[in-house]
Tab-separated table of C-alpha atoms in Angstrom:
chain	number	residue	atom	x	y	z
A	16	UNK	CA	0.000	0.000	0.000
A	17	UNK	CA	1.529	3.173	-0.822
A	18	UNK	CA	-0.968	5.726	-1.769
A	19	UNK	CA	0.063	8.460	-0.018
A	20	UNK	CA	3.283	10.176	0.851
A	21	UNK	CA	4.177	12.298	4.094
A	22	UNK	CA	5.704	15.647	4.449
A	23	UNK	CA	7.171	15.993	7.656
A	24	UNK	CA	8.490	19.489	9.067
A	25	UNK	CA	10.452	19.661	12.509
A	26	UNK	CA	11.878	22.337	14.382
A	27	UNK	CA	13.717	22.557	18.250
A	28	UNK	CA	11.232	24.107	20.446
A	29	UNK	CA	11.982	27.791	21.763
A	30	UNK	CA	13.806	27.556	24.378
A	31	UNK	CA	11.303	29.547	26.213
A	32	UNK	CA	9.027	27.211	25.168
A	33	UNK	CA	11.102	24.065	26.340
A	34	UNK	CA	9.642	22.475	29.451
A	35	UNK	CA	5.991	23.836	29.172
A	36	UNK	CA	3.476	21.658	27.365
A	37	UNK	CA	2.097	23.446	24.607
A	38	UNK	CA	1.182	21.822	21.138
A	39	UNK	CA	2.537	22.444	17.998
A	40	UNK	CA	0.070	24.629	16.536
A	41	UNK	CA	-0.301	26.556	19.973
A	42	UNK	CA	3.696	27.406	20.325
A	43	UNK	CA	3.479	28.912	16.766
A	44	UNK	CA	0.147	30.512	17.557
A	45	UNK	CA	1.971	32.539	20.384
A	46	UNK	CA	4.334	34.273	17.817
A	47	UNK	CA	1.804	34.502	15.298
A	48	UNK	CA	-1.791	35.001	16.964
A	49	UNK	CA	-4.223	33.279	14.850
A	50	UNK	CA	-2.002	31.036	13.072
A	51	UNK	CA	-3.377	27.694	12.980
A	52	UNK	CA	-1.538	24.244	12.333
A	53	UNK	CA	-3.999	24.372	8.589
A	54	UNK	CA	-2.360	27.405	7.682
A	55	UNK	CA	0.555	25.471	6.264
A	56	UNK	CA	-1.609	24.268	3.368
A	57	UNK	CA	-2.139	25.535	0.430
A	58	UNK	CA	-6.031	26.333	0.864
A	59	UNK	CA	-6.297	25.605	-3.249
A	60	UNK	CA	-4.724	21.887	-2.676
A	61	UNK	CA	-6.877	21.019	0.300
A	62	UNK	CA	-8.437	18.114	-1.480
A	63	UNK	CA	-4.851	16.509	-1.940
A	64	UNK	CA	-4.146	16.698	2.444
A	65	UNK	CA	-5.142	13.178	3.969
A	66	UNK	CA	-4.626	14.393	7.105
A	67	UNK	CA	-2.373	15.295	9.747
A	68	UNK	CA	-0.708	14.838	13.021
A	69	UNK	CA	1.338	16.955	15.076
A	70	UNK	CA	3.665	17.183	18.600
A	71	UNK	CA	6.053	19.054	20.636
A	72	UNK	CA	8.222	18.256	23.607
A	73	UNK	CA	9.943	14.924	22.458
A	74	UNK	CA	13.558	15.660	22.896
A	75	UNK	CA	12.454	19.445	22.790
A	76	UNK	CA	11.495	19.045	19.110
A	77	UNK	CA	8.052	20.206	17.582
A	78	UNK	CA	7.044	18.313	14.579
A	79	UNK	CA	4.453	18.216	11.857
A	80	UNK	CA	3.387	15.414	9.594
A	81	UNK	CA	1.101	15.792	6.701
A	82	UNK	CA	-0.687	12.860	4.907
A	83	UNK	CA	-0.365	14.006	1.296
A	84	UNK	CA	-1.276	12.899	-2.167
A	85	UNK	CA	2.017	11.844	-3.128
A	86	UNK	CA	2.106	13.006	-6.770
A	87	UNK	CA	1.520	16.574	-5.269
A	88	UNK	CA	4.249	16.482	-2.627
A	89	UNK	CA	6.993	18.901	-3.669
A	90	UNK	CA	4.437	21.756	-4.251
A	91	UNK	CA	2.561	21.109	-1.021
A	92	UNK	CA	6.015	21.160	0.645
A	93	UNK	CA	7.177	24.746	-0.696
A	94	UNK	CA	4.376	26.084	0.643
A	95	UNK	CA	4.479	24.835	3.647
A	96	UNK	CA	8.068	25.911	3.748
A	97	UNK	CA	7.004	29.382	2.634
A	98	UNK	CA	4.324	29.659	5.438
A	99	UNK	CA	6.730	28.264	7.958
A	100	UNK	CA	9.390	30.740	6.609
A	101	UNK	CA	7.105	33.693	7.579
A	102	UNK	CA	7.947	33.244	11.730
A	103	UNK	CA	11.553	34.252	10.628
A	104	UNK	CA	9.622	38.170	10.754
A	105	UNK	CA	7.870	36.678	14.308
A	106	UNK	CA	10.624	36.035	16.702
A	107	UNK	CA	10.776	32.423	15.695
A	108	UNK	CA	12.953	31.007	13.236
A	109	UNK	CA	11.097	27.730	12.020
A	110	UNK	CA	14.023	25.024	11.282
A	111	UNK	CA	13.141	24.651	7.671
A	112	UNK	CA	16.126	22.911	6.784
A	113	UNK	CA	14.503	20.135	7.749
A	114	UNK	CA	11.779	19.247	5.064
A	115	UNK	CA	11.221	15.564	4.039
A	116	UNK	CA	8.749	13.649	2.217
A	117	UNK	CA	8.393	10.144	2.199
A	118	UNK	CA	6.481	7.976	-0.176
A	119	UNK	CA	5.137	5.668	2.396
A	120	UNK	CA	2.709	2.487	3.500
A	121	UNK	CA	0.977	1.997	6.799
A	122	UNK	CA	3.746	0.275	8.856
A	123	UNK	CA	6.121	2.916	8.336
A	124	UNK	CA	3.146	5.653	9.048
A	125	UNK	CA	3.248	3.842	12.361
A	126	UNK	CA	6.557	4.564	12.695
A	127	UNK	CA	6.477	7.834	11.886
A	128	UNK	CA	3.632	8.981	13.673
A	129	UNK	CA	4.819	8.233	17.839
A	130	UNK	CA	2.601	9.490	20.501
A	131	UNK	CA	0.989	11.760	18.590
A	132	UNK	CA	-1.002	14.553	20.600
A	133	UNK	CA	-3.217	15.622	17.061
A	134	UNK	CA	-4.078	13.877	14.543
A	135	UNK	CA	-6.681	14.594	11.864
A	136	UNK	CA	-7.704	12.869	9.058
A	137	UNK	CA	-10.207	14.003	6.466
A	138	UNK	CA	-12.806	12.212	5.290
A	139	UNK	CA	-11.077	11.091	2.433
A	140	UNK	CA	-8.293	10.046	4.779
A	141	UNK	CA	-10.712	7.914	6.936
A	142	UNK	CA	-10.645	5.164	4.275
A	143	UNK	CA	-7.145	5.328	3.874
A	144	UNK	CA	-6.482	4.337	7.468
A	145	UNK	CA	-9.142	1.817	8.368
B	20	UNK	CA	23.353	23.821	-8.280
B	21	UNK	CA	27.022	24.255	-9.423
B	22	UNK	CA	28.659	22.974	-6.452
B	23	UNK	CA	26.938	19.476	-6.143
B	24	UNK	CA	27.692	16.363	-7.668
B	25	UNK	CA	25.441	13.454	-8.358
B	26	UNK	CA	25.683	9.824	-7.426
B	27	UNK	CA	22.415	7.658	-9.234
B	28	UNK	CA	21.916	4.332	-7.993
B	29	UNK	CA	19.777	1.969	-10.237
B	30	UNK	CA	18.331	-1.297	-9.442
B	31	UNK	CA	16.087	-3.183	-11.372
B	32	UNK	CA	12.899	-4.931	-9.612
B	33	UNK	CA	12.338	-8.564	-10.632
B	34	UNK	CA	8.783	-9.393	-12.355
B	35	UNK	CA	8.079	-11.290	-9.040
B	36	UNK	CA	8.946	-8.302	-6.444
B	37	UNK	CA	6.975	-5.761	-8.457
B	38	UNK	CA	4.033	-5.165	-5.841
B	39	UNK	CA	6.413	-5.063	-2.429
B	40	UNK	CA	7.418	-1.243	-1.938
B	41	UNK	CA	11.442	-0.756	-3.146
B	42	UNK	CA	12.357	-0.158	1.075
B	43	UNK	CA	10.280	-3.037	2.133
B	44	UNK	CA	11.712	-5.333	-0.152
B	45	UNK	CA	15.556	-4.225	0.283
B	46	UNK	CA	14.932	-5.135	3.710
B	47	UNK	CA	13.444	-7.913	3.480
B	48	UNK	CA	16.108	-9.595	0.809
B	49	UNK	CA	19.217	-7.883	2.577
B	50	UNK	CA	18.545	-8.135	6.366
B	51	UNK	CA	22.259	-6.815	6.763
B	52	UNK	CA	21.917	-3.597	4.305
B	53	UNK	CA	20.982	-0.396	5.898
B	54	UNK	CA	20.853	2.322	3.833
B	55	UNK	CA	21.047	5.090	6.426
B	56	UNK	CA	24.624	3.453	8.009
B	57	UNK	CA	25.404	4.845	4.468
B	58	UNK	CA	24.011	7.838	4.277
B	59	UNK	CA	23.560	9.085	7.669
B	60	UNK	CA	27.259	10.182	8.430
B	61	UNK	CA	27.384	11.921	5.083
B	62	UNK	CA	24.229	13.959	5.869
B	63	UNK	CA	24.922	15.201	8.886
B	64	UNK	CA	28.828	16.325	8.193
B	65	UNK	CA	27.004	18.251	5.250
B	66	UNK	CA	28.146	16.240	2.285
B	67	UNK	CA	24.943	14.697	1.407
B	68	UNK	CA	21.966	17.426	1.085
B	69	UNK	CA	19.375	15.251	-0.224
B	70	UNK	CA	18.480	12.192	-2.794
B	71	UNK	CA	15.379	11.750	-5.070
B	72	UNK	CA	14.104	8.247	-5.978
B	73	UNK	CA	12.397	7.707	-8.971
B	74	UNK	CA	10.414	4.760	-10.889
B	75	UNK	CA	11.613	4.185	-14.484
B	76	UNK	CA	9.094	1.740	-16.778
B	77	UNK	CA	7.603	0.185	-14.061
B	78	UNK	CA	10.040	-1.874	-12.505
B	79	UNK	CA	13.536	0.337	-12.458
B	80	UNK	CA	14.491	2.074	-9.270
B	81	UNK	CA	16.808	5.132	-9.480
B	82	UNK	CA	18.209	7.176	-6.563
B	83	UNK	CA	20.075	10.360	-7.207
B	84	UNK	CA	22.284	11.362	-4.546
B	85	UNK	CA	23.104	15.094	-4.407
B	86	UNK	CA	26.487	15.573	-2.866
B	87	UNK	CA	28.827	17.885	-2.402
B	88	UNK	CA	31.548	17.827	-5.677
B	89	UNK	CA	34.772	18.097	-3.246
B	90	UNK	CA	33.721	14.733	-2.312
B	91	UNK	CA	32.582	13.323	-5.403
B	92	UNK	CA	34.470	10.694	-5.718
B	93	UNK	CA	35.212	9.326	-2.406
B	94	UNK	CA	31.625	9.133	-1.389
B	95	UNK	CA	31.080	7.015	-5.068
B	96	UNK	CA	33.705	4.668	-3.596
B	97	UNK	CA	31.785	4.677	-0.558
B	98	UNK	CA	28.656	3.619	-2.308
B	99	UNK	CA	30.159	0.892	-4.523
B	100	UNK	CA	31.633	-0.713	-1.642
B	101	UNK	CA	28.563	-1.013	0.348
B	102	UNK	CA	26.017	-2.285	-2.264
B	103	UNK	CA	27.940	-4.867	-3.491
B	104	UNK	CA	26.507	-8.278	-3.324
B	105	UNK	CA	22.985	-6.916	-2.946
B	106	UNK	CA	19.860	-8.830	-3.971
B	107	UNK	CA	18.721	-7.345	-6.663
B	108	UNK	CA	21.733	-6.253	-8.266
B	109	UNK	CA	21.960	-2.183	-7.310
B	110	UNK	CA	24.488	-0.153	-9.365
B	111	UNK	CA	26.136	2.999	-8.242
B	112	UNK	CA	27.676	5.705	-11.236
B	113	UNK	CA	28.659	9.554	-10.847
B	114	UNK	CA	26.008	11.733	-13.009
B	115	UNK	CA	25.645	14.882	-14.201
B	116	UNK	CA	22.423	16.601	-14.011
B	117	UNK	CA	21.167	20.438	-15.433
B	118	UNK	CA	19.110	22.319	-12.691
B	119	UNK	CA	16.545	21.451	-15.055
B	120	UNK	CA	17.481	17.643	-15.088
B	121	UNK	CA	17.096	18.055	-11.666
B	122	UNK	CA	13.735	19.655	-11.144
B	123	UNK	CA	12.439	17.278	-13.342
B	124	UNK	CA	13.846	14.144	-11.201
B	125	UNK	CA	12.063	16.054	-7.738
B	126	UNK	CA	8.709	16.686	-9.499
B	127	UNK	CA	8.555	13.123	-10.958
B	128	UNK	CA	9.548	11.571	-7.325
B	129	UNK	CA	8.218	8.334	-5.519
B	130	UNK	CA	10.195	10.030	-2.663
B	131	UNK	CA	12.444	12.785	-1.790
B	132	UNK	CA	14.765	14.253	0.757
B	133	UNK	CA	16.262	17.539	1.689
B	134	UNK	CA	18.683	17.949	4.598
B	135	UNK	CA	18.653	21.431	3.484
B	136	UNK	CA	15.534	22.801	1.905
B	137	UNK	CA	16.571	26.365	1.674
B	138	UNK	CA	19.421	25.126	-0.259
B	139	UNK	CA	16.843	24.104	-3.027
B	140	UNK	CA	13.926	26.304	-2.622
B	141	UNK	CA	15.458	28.950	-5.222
B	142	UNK	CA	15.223	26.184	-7.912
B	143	UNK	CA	11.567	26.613	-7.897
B	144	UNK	CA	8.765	29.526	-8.213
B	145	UNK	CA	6.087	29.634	-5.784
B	146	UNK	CA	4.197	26.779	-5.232
């Protein structure tokens, strides 16, 4: 099975941030009120996002996963690189060295996924994972 | 791109392998063979900054390894060495690929890797 691909995007926590538990979306929401974890998408390639999962804390690292159509994985990526990009002008420098995508199948989503704290999976998604 | 190198790795899937995924099956067939002993060191001194693998009619696998030129050809010696004897047959060769060549390879990717994607964000407009 290998219908879908994964970006993932990772970053060391602030260190102001380091030690508190705040989720991923709500440590970037803090440097840019109103941003949302969904902002990363491109709002015109909606329909090719799966899903999503997110955390923070492990080792100090916050982390996003997206669940991707994998023949649209480099463009959903430089947006989400862009968007990320934008905390450079918020007090945050996002790590976005770190970009990857992997073409993937459900054991290695398992893999990939550890004690998530969000995860969301459109309907479209749902029938992918069940 | 002028400072990178390329290293493509080919390996042609058997008729009977075709439906396992390409990582699945090198694991399963060469227990021993981890790609990431490999790679790993090279990526974090900064000498690897990504690879792209693509499918070629169906059945072909091809990696391409970007890599930094200063270390062109030690890193190909690196690669030979460790992929001999696999099952199926992998082959390792230096390349040389236009930014264009290049762009191409990303879009047309089963999978693909950036250890630094500012490094390759100029090669494309916005998304």
């Amino acid at each position: 099975m290998k219908d879908f691909s994964i970006i993932r995007c990772y970053s060391p926590l602030p260190t102001d941030e380091q030690g508190t538990s705040l989720k991923f979306g709500e440590v970037l929401s803090k440097y840019k009120p109103g941003f949302q974890t969904t902002d990363v998408i491109n709002p015109s390639m909606s329909d090719k996002v799966f899903g999503w999962s997110s955390y923070s804390q492990q080792n100090n690292l916050m982390v996003l996963f997206l669940f991707i159509d994998p023949k649209s994985n480099l463009d959903l990526m430089i947006y989400a690189y862009d968007k990320l990009k934008e905390f450079d002008q918020h007090g945050f420098s996002f790590n976005t060295s770190n970009f990857n995508v992997y073409a993937t199948d459900v054991e290695l989503l398992t893999e990939k996924t550890p004690d998530h704290e969000e995860v969301i999976f459109q309907p479209l998604g749902t029938t992918i994972f069940l | 791109m002028s400072d990178f190198a390329f290293i493509k790795t080919t390996c042609i899937i058997p008729e009977e392998y075709r439906e396992i995924p390409y990582d699945k099956l090198m694991r399963q067939l060469n227990p021993n063979f981890k790609i990431s002993e490999l790679i790993t060191p090279y990526q974090v001194l900064g000498f690897l900054h990504g690879w792209v693998r693509t499918t070629r009619d169906g059945n072909i696998k091809e990696n391409f390894y970007i890599i930094n030129k200063s270390l062109a050809s030690e890193i190909l010696a690196s690669f030979k060495f460790a992929i001999e004897g696999l099952n199926p047959v992998v082959t390792a060769e230096s390349i040389e690929l236009t930014d264009e060549e290049l762009i191409q390879k990303i879009r047309s990717n089963d999978t693909v890797y950036f250890r630094e994607f500012s490094i390759f964000r100029s090669l494309f407009p916005g998304a």
